mmCIF file of C-alpha atoms in Angstrom:
data_model
loop_
_atom_site.group_PDB
_atom_site.id
_atom_site.type_symbol
_atom_site.label_atom_id
_atom_site.label_comp_id
_atom_site.label_asym_id
_atom_site.label_seq_id
_atom_site.Cartn_x
_atom_site.Cartn_y
_atom_site.Cartn_z
ATOM 1 C CA UNK A 7 117.931 59.579 55.180
ATOM 2 C CA UNK A 8 116.274 61.424 58.050
ATOM 3 C CA UNK A 9 115.181 59.465 61.160
ATOM 4 C CA UNK A 10 111.643 59.937 62.481
ATOM 5 C CA UNK A 11 113.063 61.657 65.602
ATOM 6 C CA UNK A 12 114.868 64.168 63.349
ATOM 7 C CA UNK A 13 111.675 64.792 61.388
ATOM 8 C CA UNK A 14 109.725 65.394 64.604
ATOM 9 C CA UNK A 15 112.400 67.755 65.967
ATOM 10 C CA UNK A 16 112.396 69.661 62.665
ATOM 11 C CA UNK A 17 108.598 69.920 62.713
ATOM 12 C CA UNK A 18 108.505 70.987 66.393
ATOM 13 C CA UNK A 19 111.098 73.741 65.829
ATOM 14 C CA UNK A 20 109.256 74.892 62.707
ATOM 15 C CA UNK A 21 105.913 75.051 64.544
ATOM 16 C CA UNK A 22 107.620 77.078 67.304
ATOM 17 C CA UNK A 23 108.972 79.468 64.645
ATOM 18 C CA UNK A 24 105.453 79.757 63.214
ATOM 19 C CA UNK A 25 104.158 80.634 66.707
ATOM 20 C CA UNK A 26 106.803 83.416 67.036
ATOM 21 C CA UNK A 27 105.810 84.733 63.610
ATOM 22 C CA UNK A 28 102.044 84.658 64.262
ATOM 23 C CA UNK A 29 102.667 86.414 67.560
ATOM 24 C CA UNK A 30 104.447 89.197 65.636
ATOM 25 C CA UNK A 31 101.551 89.336 63.129
ATOM 26 C CA UNK A 32 99.032 89.584 65.962
ATOM 27 C CA UNK A 33 101.021 92.402 67.557
ATOM 28 C CA UNK A 34 100.340 94.470 64.424
ATOM 29 C CA UNK A 35 96.574 93.800 64.356
ATOM 30 C CA UNK A 36 94.226 96.292 66.067
ATOM 31 C CA UNK A 37 92.498 94.988 69.216
ATOM 32 C CA UNK A 38 88.717 95.453 69.479
ATOM 33 C CA UNK A 39 88.908 95.292 73.285
ATOM 34 C CA UNK A 40 92.002 96.092 75.401
ATOM 35 C CA UNK A 41 93.694 92.887 76.672
ATOM 36 C CA UNK A 42 91.776 90.813 74.099
ATOM 37 C CA UNK A 43 94.029 88.730 71.902
ATOM 38 C CA UNK A 44 92.902 86.371 69.199
ATOM 39 C CA UNK A 45 95.733 84.037 70.215
ATOM 40 C CA UNK A 46 97.014 83.409 66.670
ATOM 41 C CA UNK A 47 100.281 82.128 68.178
ATOM 42 C CA UNK A 48 98.317 79.189 69.593
ATOM 43 C CA UNK A 49 97.463 77.945 66.102
ATOM 44 C CA UNK A 50 100.674 75.831 65.848
ATOM 45 C CA UNK A 51 99.842 74.199 69.215
ATOM 46 C CA UNK A 52 96.370 73.385 67.925
ATOM 47 C CA UNK A 53 97.782 71.870 64.715
ATOM 48 C CA UNK A 54 100.431 69.982 66.724
ATOM 49 C CA UNK A 55 97.684 68.088 68.581
ATOM 50 C CA UNK A 56 97.451 65.899 65.466
ATOM 51 C CA UNK A 57 101.060 66.152 64.286
ATOM 52 C CA UNK A 58 103.412 65.493 67.220
ATOM 53 C CA UNK A 59 103.699 62.691 69.783
ATOM 54 C CA UNK A 60 103.037 63.734 73.409
ATOM 55 C CA UNK A 61 106.711 64.372 74.297
ATOM 56 C CA UNK A 62 107.323 66.549 71.235
ATOM 57 C CA UNK A 63 104.015 68.322 71.847
ATOM 58 C CA UNK A 64 105.020 69.322 75.410
ATOM 59 C CA UNK A 65 108.497 70.407 74.210
ATOM 60 C CA UNK A 66 106.801 72.593 71.581
ATOM 61 C CA UNK A 67 104.669 74.242 74.311
ATOM 62 C CA UNK A 68 107.757 74.919 76.451
ATOM 63 C CA UNK A 69 109.843 76.246 73.528
ATOM 64 C CA UNK A 70 106.941 78.458 72.372
ATOM 65 C CA UNK A 71 106.459 80.030 75.815
ATOM 66 C CA UNK A 72 110.213 80.301 76.467
ATOM 67 C CA UNK A 73 110.884 81.777 73.034
ATOM 68 C CA UNK A 74 108.067 84.298 73.115
ATOM 69 C CA UNK A 75 109.041 85.323 76.647
ATOM 70 C CA UNK A 76 112.639 85.837 75.508
ATOM 71 C CA UNK A 77 111.672 87.734 72.359
ATOM 72 C CA UNK A 78 109.282 90.015 74.227
ATOM 73 C CA UNK A 79 111.568 90.233 77.275
ATOM 74 C CA UNK A 80 109.138 88.945 79.872
ATOM 75 C CA UNK A 81 110.756 85.683 80.990
ATOM 76 C CA UNK A 82 111.434 86.769 84.580
ATOM 77 C CA UNK A 83 108.033 88.390 85.051
ATOM 78 C CA UNK A 84 104.615 87.049 86.060
ATOM 79 C CA UNK A 85 103.616 87.403 82.400
ATOM 80 C CA UNK A 86 105.783 84.386 81.480
ATOM 81 C CA UNK A 87 104.300 82.379 84.349
ATOM 82 C CA UNK A 88 100.757 83.282 83.213
ATOM 83 C CA UNK A 89 101.661 82.432 79.635
ATOM 84 C CA UNK A 90 103.140 79.038 80.618
ATOM 85 C CA UNK A 91 100.148 78.151 82.803
ATOM 86 C CA UNK A 92 97.627 79.282 80.174
ATOM 87 C CA UNK A 93 99.343 77.605 77.227
ATOM 88 C CA UNK A 94 100.022 74.377 79.150
ATOM 89 C CA UNK A 95 96.414 74.158 80.443
ATOM 90 C CA UNK A 96 95.054 74.808 76.973
ATOM 91 C CA UNK A 97 97.458 72.323 75.342
ATOM 92 C CA UNK A 98 96.679 69.543 77.823
ATOM 93 C CA UNK A 99 92.912 70.063 77.536
ATOM 94 C CA UNK A 100 93.056 70.028 73.705
ATOM 95 C CA UNK A 101 95.268 66.929 73.696
ATOM 96 C CA UNK A 102 93.040 65.157 76.248
ATOM 97 C CA UNK A 103 89.887 65.973 74.297
ATOM 98 C CA UNK A 104 91.432 64.696 71.059
ATOM 99 C CA UNK A 105 92.355 61.484 72.860
ATOM 100 C CA UNK A 106 88.853 61.128 74.320
ATOM 101 C CA UNK A 107 86.712 62.228 71.374
ATOM 102 C CA UNK A 108 89.005 61.553 68.416
ATOM 103 C CA UNK A 109 88.220 63.255 65.102
ATOM 104 C CA UNK A 110 84.581 63.796 66.093
ATOM 105 C CA UNK A 111 85.679 67.030 67.715
ATOM 106 C CA UNK A 112 86.564 69.778 65.219
ATOM 107 C CA UNK A 113 89.348 72.361 65.570
ATOM 108 C CA UNK A 114 86.619 74.811 66.607
ATOM 109 C CA UNK A 115 85.593 72.637 69.577
ATOM 110 C CA UNK A 116 89.196 71.987 70.601
ATOM 111 C CA UNK A 117 90.044 75.655 70.352
ATOM 112 C CA UNK A 118 87.096 76.910 72.426
ATOM 113 C CA UNK A 119 87.851 74.328 75.153
ATOM 114 C CA UNK A 120 91.546 75.271 75.061
ATOM 115 C CA UNK A 121 90.810 79.001 75.311
ATOM 116 C CA UNK A 122 88.503 78.484 78.308
ATOM 117 C CA UNK A 123 91.120 76.295 80.059
ATOM 118 C CA UNK A 124 93.809 78.886 79.363
ATOM 119 C CA UNK A 125 91.751 81.776 80.742
ATOM 120 C CA UNK A 126 90.685 79.793 83.821
ATOM 121 C CA UNK A 127 94.313 78.922 84.610
ATOM 122 C CA UNK A 128 95.377 82.544 84.175
ATOM 123 C CA UNK A 129 92.591 83.927 86.379
ATOM 124 C CA UNK A 130 93.547 81.377 89.065
ATOM 125 C CA UNK A 131 97.156 82.578 88.941
ATOM 126 C CA UNK A 132 96.054 86.223 88.864
ATOM 127 C CA UNK A 133 94.121 85.582 92.081
ATOM 128 C CA UNK A 134 97.284 84.367 93.797
ATOM 129 C CA UNK A 135 99.856 86.830 92.425
ATOM 130 C CA UNK A 136 98.131 90.034 91.310
ATOM 131 C CA UNK A 137 94.460 90.714 91.953
ATOM 132 C CA UNK A 138 93.708 88.767 95.120
ATOM 133 C CA UNK A 139 90.060 87.797 95.865
ATOM 134 C CA UNK A 140 88.854 90.474 93.369
ATOM 135 C CA UNK A 141 89.873 88.118 90.561
ATOM 136 C CA UNK A 142 86.429 86.489 90.810
ATOM 137 C CA UNK A 143 84.856 89.661 89.405
ATOM 138 C CA UNK A 144 86.988 89.263 86.286
ATOM 139 C CA UNK A 145 86.138 85.630 85.677
ATOM 140 C CA UNK A 146 82.919 86.192 83.623
ATOM 141 C CA UNK A 147 84.611 88.777 81.385
ATOM 142 C CA UNK A 148 87.691 86.582 80.889
ATOM 143 C CA UNK A 149 85.606 83.509 80.061
ATOM 144 C CA UNK A 150 83.479 85.584 77.665
ATOM 145 C CA UNK A 151 86.592 86.864 75.890
ATOM 146 C CA UNK A 152 87.948 83.303 75.810
ATOM 147 C CA UNK A 153 84.762 82.106 74.140
ATOM 148 C CA UNK A 154 84.971 84.824 71.474
ATOM 149 C CA UNK A 155 88.706 84.457 70.786
ATOM 150 C CA UNK A 156 88.522 80.629 70.870
ATOM 151 C CA UNK A 157 85.643 80.643 68.366
ATOM 152 C CA UNK A 158 87.427 83.051 66.007
ATOM 153 C CA UNK A 159 90.732 81.148 66.154
ATOM 154 C CA UNK A 160 88.944 77.796 65.781
ATOM 155 C CA UNK A 161 87.126 79.030 62.658
ATOM 156 C CA UNK A 162 90.402 80.364 61.270
ATOM 157 C CA UNK A 163 92.122 77.021 62.006
ATOM 158 C CA UNK A 164 89.366 75.098 60.184
ATOM 159 C CA UNK A 165 89.658 77.362 57.154
ATOM 160 C CA UNK A 166 93.448 77.041 57.168
ATOM 161 C CA UNK A 167 93.408 73.255 57.636
ATOM 162 C CA UNK A 168 90.887 72.810 54.806
ATOM 163 C CA UNK A 169 92.998 74.640 52.229
ATOM 164 C CA UNK A 170 96.605 74.275 53.384
ATOM 165 C CA UNK A 171 98.947 72.263 51.172
ATOM 166 C CA UNK A 172 101.731 72.725 53.749
ATOM 167 C CA UNK A 173 99.630 71.106 56.502
ATOM 168 C CA UNK A 174 98.793 68.175 54.218
ATOM 169 C CA UNK A 175 102.518 67.765 53.469
ATOM 170 C CA UNK A 176 103.730 67.843 57.106
ATOM 171 C CA UNK A 177 100.759 65.671 58.129
ATOM 172 C CA UNK A 178 101.871 62.975 55.684
ATOM 173 C CA UNK A 179 105.428 63.372 56.969
ATOM 174 C CA UNK A 180 104.374 63.089 60.621
ATOM 175 C CA UNK A 181 102.061 60.117 60.200
ATOM 176 C CA UNK A 182 104.191 58.362 57.633
ATOM 177 C CA UNK A 183 107.253 58.351 59.931
ATOM 178 C CA UNK B 5 113.367 112.398 59.960
ATOM 179 C CA UNK B 6 110.041 112.365 61.854
ATOM 180 C CA UNK B 7 109.803 111.879 65.624
ATOM 181 C CA UNK B 8 108.972 108.152 65.424
ATOM 182 C CA UNK B 9 111.933 107.400 63.187
ATOM 183 C CA UNK B 10 114.237 109.483 65.394
ATOM 184 C CA UNK B 11 113.054 107.605 68.504
ATOM 185 C CA UNK B 12 113.597 104.251 66.751
ATOM 186 C CA UNK B 13 117.108 105.288 65.702
ATOM 187 C CA UNK B 14 117.920 106.391 69.251
ATOM 188 C CA UNK B 15 116.646 103.053 70.610
ATOM 189 C CA UNK B 16 118.738 101.131 68.082
ATOM 190 C CA UNK B 17 121.852 103.057 69.068
ATOM 191 C CA UNK B 18 121.218 102.428 72.802
ATOM 192 C CA UNK B 19 120.647 98.728 72.055
ATOM 193 C CA UNK B 20 123.955 98.483 70.169
ATOM 194 C CA UNK B 21 125.832 100.104 73.055
ATOM 195 C CA UNK B 22 124.099 97.771 75.554
ATOM 196 C CA UNK B 23 124.956 94.675 73.487
ATOM 197 C CA UNK B 24 128.577 95.829 73.117
ATOM 198 C CA UNK B 25 128.865 96.194 76.904
ATOM 199 C CA UNK B 26 127.189 93.056 78.283
ATOM 200 C CA UNK B 27 127.041 89.421 77.196
ATOM 201 C CA UNK B 28 123.547 87.847 76.967
ATOM 202 C CA UNK B 29 124.413 84.992 79.344
ATOM 203 C CA UNK B 30 125.695 87.306 82.099
ATOM 204 C CA UNK B 31 122.640 89.565 81.704
ATOM 205 C CA UNK B 32 120.276 86.587 81.977
ATOM 206 C CA UNK B 33 121.964 85.391 85.192
ATOM 207 C CA UNK B 34 121.778 88.889 86.664
ATOM 208 C CA UNK B 35 118.120 89.136 85.646
ATOM 209 C CA UNK B 36 117.333 85.866 87.432
ATOM 210 C CA UNK B 37 119.194 86.993 90.588
ATOM 211 C CA UNK B 38 117.502 90.418 90.585
ATOM 212 C CA UNK B 39 114.028 88.905 90.088
ATOM 213 C CA UNK B 40 114.535 86.517 93.004
ATOM 214 C CA UNK B 41 115.919 89.294 95.247
ATOM 215 C CA UNK B 42 112.972 91.545 94.359
ATOM 216 C CA UNK B 43 110.460 88.899 95.425
ATOM 217 C CA UNK B 44 112.267 88.577 98.782
ATOM 218 C CA UNK B 45 112.354 92.350 99.501
ATOM 219 C CA UNK B 46 109.985 93.141 102.403
ATOM 220 C CA UNK B 47 110.227 96.945 101.956
ATOM 221 C CA UNK B 48 107.873 98.678 99.463
ATOM 222 C CA UNK B 49 110.422 101.518 99.146
ATOM 223 C CA UNK B 50 113.183 99.076 98.169
ATOM 224 C CA UNK B 51 110.875 97.490 95.590
ATOM 225 C CA UNK B 52 109.955 100.930 94.231
ATOM 226 C CA UNK B 53 113.662 101.824 93.973
ATOM 227 C CA UNK B 54 114.256 98.542 92.100
ATOM 228 C CA UNK B 55 111.362 99.403 89.780
ATOM 229 C CA UNK B 56 112.915 102.800 88.984
ATOM 230 C CA UNK B 57 116.388 101.319 88.424
ATOM 231 C CA UNK B 58 115.006 98.477 86.276
ATOM 232 C CA UNK B 59 112.976 100.952 84.168
ATOM 233 C CA UNK B 60 116.143 103.023 83.602
ATOM 234 C CA UNK B 61 118.077 99.876 82.629
ATOM 235 C CA UNK B 62 115.292 98.756 80.247
ATOM 236 C CA UNK B 63 115.397 102.223 78.620
ATOM 237 C CA UNK B 64 119.208 102.059 78.324
ATOM 238 C CA UNK B 65 118.972 98.589 76.753
ATOM 239 C CA UNK B 66 117.034 100.069 73.822
ATOM 240 C CA UNK B 67 113.760 98.279 74.497
ATOM 241 C CA UNK B 68 110.543 99.992 73.427
ATOM 242 C CA UNK B 69 108.717 101.152 76.567
ATOM 243 C CA UNK B 70 105.262 102.607 77.073
ATOM 244 C CA UNK B 71 104.846 104.738 80.220
ATOM 245 C CA UNK B 72 101.075 104.990 79.580
ATOM 246 C CA UNK B 73 100.728 101.196 79.499
ATOM 247 C CA UNK B 74 102.864 100.845 82.636
ATOM 248 C CA UNK B 75 100.791 103.379 84.575
ATOM 249 C CA UNK B 76 97.476 101.924 83.377
ATOM 250 C CA UNK B 77 98.497 98.353 84.273
ATOM 251 C CA UNK B 78 99.622 99.494 87.746
ATOM 252 C CA UNK B 79 96.393 101.470 88.244
ATOM 253 C CA UNK B 80 94.387 98.402 87.167
ATOM 254 C CA UNK B 81 96.175 96.169 89.694
ATOM 255 C CA UNK B 82 95.725 98.670 92.544
ATOM 256 C CA UNK B 83 92.071 99.256 91.553
ATOM 257 C CA UNK B 84 91.321 95.515 91.454
ATOM 258 C CA UNK B 85 92.857 95.026 94.901
ATOM 259 C CA UNK B 86 90.731 97.881 96.298
ATOM 260 C CA UNK B 87 87.530 96.115 95.207
ATOM 261 C CA UNK B 88 87.703 93.926 98.329
ATOM 262 C CA UNK B 89 87.989 96.273 101.377
ATOM 263 C CA UNK B 90 90.699 95.247 103.823
ATOM 264 C CA UNK B 91 91.904 97.216 106.869
ATOM 265 C CA UNK B 92 91.231 100.762 108.105
ATOM 266 C CA UNK B 93 89.095 103.074 105.911
ATOM 267 C CA UNK B 94 91.287 105.843 104.485
ATOM 268 C CA UNK B 95 88.845 107.497 102.122
ATOM 269 C CA UNK B 96 85.184 107.105 101.198
ATOM 270 C CA UNK B 97 83.716 108.699 98.085
ATOM 271 C CA UNK B 98 80.229 107.413 97.275
ATOM 272 C CA UNK B 99 80.538 103.665 96.578
ATOM 273 C CA UNK B 100 84.348 103.872 96.445
ATOM 274 C CA UNK B 101 86.067 102.843 99.678
ATOM 275 C CA UNK B 102 89.836 102.958 99.914
ATOM 276 C CA UNK B 103 91.175 100.776 102.699
ATOM 277 C CA UNK B 104 94.699 100.743 104.064
ATOM 278 C CA UNK B 105 95.764 97.094 103.685
ATOM 279 C CA UNK B 106 94.067 96.707 100.285
ATOM 280 C CA UNK B 107 95.866 99.843 99.040
ATOM 281 C CA UNK B 108 99.255 98.708 100.410
ATOM 282 C CA UNK B 109 98.861 95.198 98.975
ATOM 283 C CA UNK B 110 97.741 96.595 95.616
ATOM 284 C CA UNK B 111 100.688 98.987 95.411
ATOM 285 C CA UNK B 112 103.158 96.255 96.403
ATOM 286 C CA UNK B 113 101.770 93.878 93.765
ATOM 287 C CA UNK B 114 101.687 96.577 91.065
ATOM 288 C CA UNK B 115 105.279 97.658 91.767
ATOM 289 C CA UNK B 116 106.493 94.029 91.803
ATOM 290 C CA UNK B 117 104.639 93.191 88.596
ATOM 291 C CA UNK B 118 106.126 96.084 86.627
ATOM 292 C CA UNK B 119 109.616 95.774 88.171
ATOM 293 C CA UNK B 120 109.766 92.138 86.995
ATOM 294 C CA UNK B 121 108.684 93.239 83.517
ATOM 295 C CA UNK B 122 111.445 95.884 83.343
ATOM 296 C CA UNK B 123 114.108 93.490 84.708
ATOM 297 C CA UNK B 124 113.147 90.999 81.993
ATOM 298 C CA UNK B 125 113.209 93.651 79.286
ATOM 299 C CA UNK B 126 116.677 94.832 80.313
ATOM 300 C CA UNK B 127 118.201 91.381 80.809
ATOM 301 C CA UNK B 128 116.719 89.218 78.058
ATOM 302 C CA UNK B 129 116.843 89.197 74.301
ATOM 303 C CA UNK B 130 116.976 86.948 71.269
ATOM 304 C CA UNK B 131 120.832 86.838 71.479
ATOM 305 C CA UNK B 132 120.575 84.497 74.462
ATOM 306 C CA UNK B 133 121.400 80.882 73.583
ATOM 307 C CA UNK B 134 120.006 78.229 75.902
ATOM 308 C CA UNK B 135 121.944 75.030 76.646
ATOM 309 C CA UNK B 136 120.853 71.449 75.875
ATOM 310 C CA UNK B 137 118.361 69.914 73.456
ATOM 311 C CA UNK B 138 115.650 72.494 74.124
ATOM 312 C CA UNK B 139 118.281 75.214 73.495
ATOM 313 C CA UNK B 140 119.188 73.701 70.109
ATOM 314 C CA UNK B 141 115.507 73.424 69.197
ATOM 315 C CA UNK B 142 114.977 77.044 70.243
ATOM 316 C CA UNK B 143 117.978 78.242 68.202
ATOM 317 C CA UNK B 144 116.648 76.343 65.199
ATOM 318 C CA UNK B 145 113.174 77.863 65.709
ATOM 319 C CA UNK B 146 114.738 81.351 65.757
ATOM 320 C CA UNK B 147 116.510 80.682 62.448
ATOM 321 C CA UNK B 148 113.248 79.484 60.862
ATOM 322 C CA UNK B 149 111.497 82.521 62.341
ATOM 323 C CA UNK B 150 114.019 84.811 60.608
ATOM 324 C CA UNK B 151 113.315 83.032 57.312
ATOM 325 C CA UNK B 152 109.528 83.318 57.741
ATOM 326 C CA UNK B 153 109.950 87.019 58.581
ATOM 327 C CA UNK B 154 111.494 87.545 55.148
ATOM 328 C CA UNK B 155 108.058 86.674 53.692
ATOM 329 C CA UNK B 156 106.194 89.185 55.849
ATOM 330 C CA UNK B 157 105.815 91.744 53.054
ATOM 331 C CA UNK B 158 104.354 89.093 50.718
ATOM 332 C CA UNK B 159 101.471 88.221 53.066
ATOM 333 C CA UNK B 160 98.413 90.313 52.137
ATOM 334 C CA UNK B 161 95.179 90.497 54.171
ATOM 335 C CA UNK B 162 93.060 89.648 51.081
ATOM 336 C CA UNK B 163 94.805 86.293 50.534
ATOM 337 C CA UNK B 164 96.142 85.770 54.062
ATOM 338 C CA UNK B 165 95.744 81.969 54.271
ATOM 339 C CA UNK B 166 97.029 81.226 50.761
ATOM 340 C CA UNK B 167 100.017 83.575 51.218
ATOM 341 C CA UNK B 168 100.938 82.082 54.601
ATOM 342 C CA UNK B 169 100.663 78.617 53.082
ATOM 343 C CA UNK B 170 103.032 79.541 50.244
ATOM 344 C CA UNK B 171 105.531 80.993 52.733
ATOM 345 C CA UNK B 172 105.341 77.907 54.965
ATOM 346 C CA UNK B 173 105.946 75.526 52.053
ATOM 347 C CA UNK B 174 108.953 77.548 50.880
ATOM 348 C CA UNK B 175 110.526 78.019 54.328
ATOM 349 C CA UNK B 176 109.862 74.439 55.471
ATOM 350 C CA UNK B 177 111.776 73.192 52.442
ATOM 351 C CA UNK B 178 114.718 75.458 53.383
ATOM 352 C CA UNK B 179 114.921 74.250 56.999
ATOM 353 C CA UNK B 180 117.069 71.244 56.193
ATOM 354 C CA UNK B 181 119.534 70.241 58.881
ATOM 355 C CA UNK B 182 119.198 73.175 61.210
ATOM 356 C CA UNK B 183 118.105 71.514 64.458
ATOM 357 C CA UNK B 184 121.440 69.836 65.143
ATOM 358 C CA UNK B 185 123.507 72.970 64.438
ATOM 359 C CA UNK B 186 125.447 74.375 67.387
ATOM 360 C CA UNK B 187 124.238 77.698 68.778
ATOM 361 C CA UNK B 188 126.552 80.675 68.388
ATOM 362 C CA UNK B 189 128.627 81.638 71.430
ATOM 363 C CA UNK B 190 128.535 85.300 72.411
ATOM 364 C CA UNK B 191 131.668 85.426 74.675
ATOM 365 C CA UNK B 192 132.366 87.786 77.561
ATOM 366 C CA UNK B 193 131.971 91.565 77.329
ATOM 367 C CA UNK B 194 133.810 94.399 79.099
ATOM 368 C CA UNK B 195 130.817 95.458 81.175
ATOM 369 C CA UNK B 196 130.066 91.986 82.605
ATOM 370 C CA UNK B 197 132.059 92.385 85.881
ATOM 371 C CA UNK B 198 130.051 95.524 86.724
ATOM 372 C CA UNK B 199 126.817 93.536 86.671
ATOM 373 C CA UNK B 200 127.630 92.196 90.122
ATOM 374 C CA UNK B 201 126.860 95.657 91.599
ATOM 375 C CA UNK B 202 123.067 95.707 91.038
ATOM 376 C CA UNK B 203 122.868 92.101 92.263
ATOM 377 C CA UNK B 204 124.709 92.983 95.501
ATOM 378 C CA UNK B 205 122.505 96.063 95.989
ATOM 379 C CA UNK B 206 119.342 93.991 95.498
ATOM 380 C CA UNK B 207 120.524 91.251 97.886
ATOM 381 C CA UNK B 208 121.401 93.919 100.482
ATOM 382 C CA UNK B 209 117.942 95.477 100.069
ATOM 383 C CA UNK B 210 116.321 92.049 100.477
ATOM 384 C CA UNK B 211 118.292 91.189 103.608
ATOM 385 C CA UNK B 212 118.917 94.519 105.336
ATOM 386 C CA UNK B 213 116.030 96.916 104.554
ATOM 387 C CA UNK B 214 113.046 96.059 106.827
#
């Protein structure tokens, strides 16, 4: 019989695999605006807010960023640093909001807050490493794109969560263990 | 064979040769050393030379590169840095003012940004196995990823959510005891000893070129 730690490790590695896959799917989708990403690969992080304990949740974030940086060959570049800062900020904000507001906050709300936190963290890093003081001119555009992509991904997550048999199954597994 | 297919075949053949020559662990260590050396290089010329060498290595490794994207990202970084004037005026054209320090800083940042990207592309790949618990989790995630990829053709835009759900149920059931499995070891390759040369050159450029 599987221990609960084994089940959590299995679920965390599977959610990371799902993030790699959704990242590959997103790569094939056309972008309405250059640099705008829907952030499909963040869907497993969003779902993990309710599925994994805090330690497993942070490990998932690290494995997702590390894995995607290895697969795309960007681990030693600023891109990986931006990705880690953005994903970590978004993950911590979503987790904190779930803790504070409980189930009153929908996936849409969590996702919009996460996207804004991610873009803010990335603009802050861009100010230090790439754009200098000019980064402030990009802030409104980045926050606007974050609002749009966060809303779209949040709506997608709500649709997925409503109809997914897989999510119901792993949810029972995670909370039953 | 059309041009795209020919280019993909050429990339695959370069990637095979690269993987035959260098082990993933040695390449990752060299990539880390080169990235650190690059950040310590005070000379823009040395950084530009590193950028050129790293781009050549990324090409030789069989990675897909886009010169248009590289140039547009670099132009964007330089342009953004020019928005805040800094230093002596070099050129004024209507509202556009190009200043010396802003231009130099922008170029330095753009070169560094892209050089790090090319070093990563040349030195990293999915063959790399990380040590420890996170490494085992990562290796397990890669195996699940391969299994999910097998369902890619069955996921249609019209029934995207239902198709993904079916794939997830099927693959999740297959991922039995994979997390504890040991990652594969890649072993040493004939080209590994030669990898010390670019590291020495980069360290020399960081320490000796003003």
